[in-house]
XYZ file of C-alpha atoms in Angstrom:
259
model
C -15.240 -10.464 -10.356
C -15.608 -6.735 -10.705
C -16.652 -4.317 -7.175
C -20.432 -3.020 -7.431
C -19.480 1.055 -7.390
C -20.985 2.926 -4.233
C -20.877 6.139 -2.236
C -19.954 7.609 0.872
C -23.727 7.474 2.752
C -24.279 4.003 1.189
C -22.050 1.864 2.211
C -21.738 3.105 6.585
C -25.541 2.235 6.464
C -24.650 -1.478 3.933
C -24.380 -4.698 5.368
C -21.075 -6.953 3.664
C -17.608 -5.977 2.804
C -17.052 -2.298 1.669
C -13.479 -0.460 0.306
C -13.027 3.300 0.812
C -9.860 4.330 -1.488
C -8.482 6.757 -2.865
C -9.238 7.132 -6.336
C -6.554 7.881 -8.942
C -4.298 7.760 -7.110
C -1.815 4.497 -6.516
C -2.339 4.848 -2.966
C -0.113 2.149 -2.185
C -2.112 0.561 1.603
C -5.583 1.243 -0.942
C -3.565 -0.401 -3.874
C -2.544 -3.583 -1.452
C -6.104 -3.611 0.114
C -7.705 -3.930 -2.995
C -4.838 -7.212 -4.616
C -5.537 -9.100 -1.130
C -8.652 -9.058 -2.047
C -8.892 -9.833 -5.756
C -5.880 -12.775 -4.594
C -9.119 -14.127 -2.206
C -11.846 -13.155 -5.028
C -13.735 -11.630 -2.072
C -17.020 -9.874 -3.363
C -17.424 -5.912 -2.469
C -18.301 -2.941 -2.921
C -16.077 -0.068 -3.643
C -16.292 3.355 -2.870
C -13.402 5.643 -4.879
C -12.212 8.834 -2.992
C -11.176 12.031 -5.414
C -8.610 13.722 -3.075
C -9.595 17.318 -1.948
C -13.660 16.045 -1.475
C -15.322 16.243 1.487
C -14.863 13.936 4.469
C -17.097 14.462 6.983
C -19.370 11.243 6.313
C -15.623 9.214 6.850
C -15.012 10.789 10.008
C -18.636 10.937 11.264
C -18.069 7.093 10.360
C -14.747 6.355 10.770
C -13.327 8.341 13.466
C -10.346 9.709 11.178
C -10.037 10.298 8.123
C -7.737 8.262 6.566
C -7.181 5.762 4.171
C -7.959 3.413 2.370
C -11.083 1.766 4.761
C -12.977 -1.482 5.407
C -16.109 -2.565 7.205
C -17.802 -6.130 7.206
C -21.659 -5.795 8.591
C -21.704 -3.576 11.648
C -18.204 -4.669 13.330
C -15.992 -2.787 13.256
C -14.446 -0.766 10.512
C -10.975 -1.146 9.323
C -8.526 1.566 9.335
C -5.048 0.331 8.918
C -2.912 -2.324 7.150
C -2.492 -5.527 9.597
C -5.856 -5.122 10.893
C -7.382 -5.366 7.039
C -5.362 -8.006 6.475
C -6.296 -10.135 8.990
C -10.114 -9.611 8.166
C -9.454 -10.020 5.079
C -7.463 -13.739 6.446
C -10.682 -14.651 8.243
C -13.380 -13.918 4.902
C -11.344 -16.208 2.979
C -9.156 -18.354 4.671
C -7.663 -19.733 0.955
C -5.463 -18.629 -0.880
C -3.446 -17.720 2.749
C -1.586 -14.491 2.507
C -0.613 -15.337 5.790
C 1.961 -17.413 6.635
C 1.186 -20.483 8.129
C 4.180 -21.534 10.065
C 5.156 -19.531 12.682
C 8.853 -18.395 12.035
C 7.666 -17.356 8.970
C 4.534 -15.330 9.984
C 7.181 -13.902 12.272
C 9.548 -12.786 9.111
C 6.401 -11.643 7.249
C 4.888 -9.106 9.473
C 8.426 -7.514 10.017
C 9.466 -7.222 6.797
C 6.136 -6.055 5.342
C 6.264 -3.323 8.532
C 9.235 -2.052 7.241
C 7.429 -1.635 4.346
C 3.474 -0.739 5.098
C 4.352 0.728 8.986
C 4.839 3.853 9.931
C 8.009 5.000 9.961
C 8.765 2.455 7.096
C 9.264 2.515 3.329
C 6.399 4.586 2.363
C 5.708 6.482 5.886
C 9.173 8.286 5.233
C 8.813 8.224 1.737
C 6.141 11.003 2.547
C 7.701 12.354 4.232
C 11.091 12.962 2.270
C 8.825 14.172 -0.655
C 6.839 16.923 2.119
C 11.024 17.986 2.954
C 11.551 18.330 -0.881
C 9.298 20.801 -1.140
C 9.294 22.398 1.828
C 12.803 23.085 1.668
C 13.621 23.285 -2.799
C 13.360 26.813 -4.152
C 9.325 27.255 -5.914
C 8.459 24.175 -3.376
C 5.074 23.898 -2.415
C 4.898 24.860 2.321
C 1.874 25.634 2.729
C 0.147 23.494 -0.375
C -0.039 19.568 0.266
C 2.690 19.504 1.496
C 1.401 21.455 5.336
C -1.663 18.512 5.096
C 1.145 15.356 3.990
C 3.491 17.001 6.679
C 0.576 17.378 9.846
C -0.740 14.053 9.010
C 2.331 11.930 9.210
C 4.425 13.957 11.786
C 7.115 15.814 9.603
C 10.305 17.504 11.551
C 12.934 19.082 9.386
C 15.015 16.852 11.785
C 13.286 13.871 10.499
C 13.146 14.469 6.468
C 16.791 14.985 6.748
C 17.383 11.568 7.250
C 14.163 10.408 5.096
C 16.419 9.337 2.814
C 19.145 7.236 3.832
C 16.016 5.665 5.597
C 14.389 5.041 2.356
C 18.090 3.663 1.527
C 18.739 1.145 3.868
C 14.970 -0.529 3.805
C 15.346 -1.058 0.202
C 19.486 -2.373 0.235
C 17.510 -4.687 3.641
C 14.575 -5.920 0.535
C 16.345 -7.163 -2.304
C 18.892 -8.333 0.373
C 15.722 -10.619 1.303
C 14.633 -11.753 -2.524
C 18.826 -12.309 -3.789
C 18.669 -14.464 -0.275
C 14.978 -15.999 -1.274
C 16.811 -16.423 -4.681
C 19.540 -18.700 -3.945
C 18.413 -21.039 -2.233
C 14.832 -21.842 -4.943
C 11.891 -18.909 -4.302
C 10.160 -16.297 -5.969
C 8.334 -15.224 -2.881
C 10.183 -12.531 0.045
C 8.291 -16.052 1.954
C 8.719 -19.416 2.172
C 7.963 -21.117 -1.199
C 4.522 -19.152 -2.195
C 2.744 -16.099 -2.286
C 2.525 -14.147 1.004
C 0.890 -10.768 1.745
C 4.751 -9.660 1.342
C 4.674 -9.379 -1.693
C 1.241 -7.464 -2.867
C 2.287 -5.076 -0.176
C 5.839 -4.382 -2.579
C 3.978 -4.645 -5.907
C 1.585 -1.490 -4.481
C 4.683 -0.072 -2.312
C 6.920 0.004 -5.309
C 4.085 1.162 -7.919
C 4.085 4.005 -5.974
C 7.140 4.969 -5.899
C 8.402 3.364 -9.788
C 5.103 4.070 -11.777
C 4.349 0.166 -14.043
C 4.052 1.830 -17.788
C 0.870 4.035 -18.274
C -0.332 1.381 -20.352
C -0.475 -1.242 -16.991
C -2.115 1.853 -14.836
C -3.331 4.729 -16.256
C -3.179 7.194 -14.812
C -3.008 12.277 -15.532
C 0.646 12.565 -15.979
C 0.743 15.388 -13.508
C -0.473 12.491 -10.568
C 2.433 9.944 -12.238
C 5.271 12.239 -11.658
C 4.518 12.363 -7.904
C 4.275 9.060 -7.816
C 8.084 8.828 -9.668
C 10.913 9.384 -6.762
C 13.922 10.787 -8.017
C 16.505 10.844 -5.320
C 20.080 8.716 -7.101
C 20.219 7.282 -3.888
C 17.024 6.013 -3.574
C 16.509 5.459 -7.512
C 20.372 3.332 -6.824
C 19.283 1.176 -4.216
C 15.743 0.423 -5.560
C 17.655 -2.876 -7.510
C 16.192 -4.283 -10.660
C 15.419 -7.676 -8.687
C 13.364 -5.305 -6.575
C 10.903 -4.228 -9.875
C 11.588 -7.559 -11.652
C 9.460 -9.096 -7.582
C 6.778 -5.891 -8.709
C 6.455 -6.911 -12.193
C 6.477 -10.973 -11.160
C 3.533 -10.621 -8.883
C 1.581 -8.095 -11.012
C 1.963 -10.650 -13.711
C 0.491 -13.866 -12.295
C -1.480 -12.442 -9.246
C -3.164 -8.609 -9.397
C -5.259 -7.191 -11.803
C -3.677 -5.464 -15.192
C -4.776 -2.589 -15.636
C -4.653 -1.324 -12.672
C -7.869 0.819 -11.904
C -7.228 2.885 -9.811
C -10.958 4.172 -9.934
């Protein structure tokens, strides 16, 4: 199922399901949304936005300039991971990615928020990267780092604590997978695939990308999305990457299409 490719102006006035994602980079929120739509086999039109291109039309349409955006007919555009998941679940109830069992839902949304939410692992990794750029000799304090710092609420205090927060989050995910493995499950929640598995696959690919043949991207982008901080590398335990590879191989599209 290949999505129709349209531009932002067409998307703004179209019907049906449309998503706007960043092109050429493994942006985790956008790749997770694409993965959810792939699993649910939801036909949609896709707009690949090149970083640095004007966002005036997007701002007029959605009152913000972040990605991804998900739109259904003339309903309000969805701009956060949680409301995008709920919309996808409504449009295609099966296969379900939000667990039916209450306790499993609580676990899934809790772990997902620690990964995808504000101040979660993905958010904090952006802040850590900003801190690295503004503090190291020869960094880039006035370029992309200044843009991301403003967008994600960077302060030097937050930057100094970012690595520790990411490591503690990764340790919690490792403990969860080890617990699940001990009870015979291949998934983060219960005994079946949930959105949390998709989120981890996408977010880990933005810290330790898949091999070039599985996720083609410019080498400069690959370097940007490869975390080299030693404590984070150490906390990214083999069980986390094995899980990521299992989800991609069995449920997601390979090679990854970043267009």
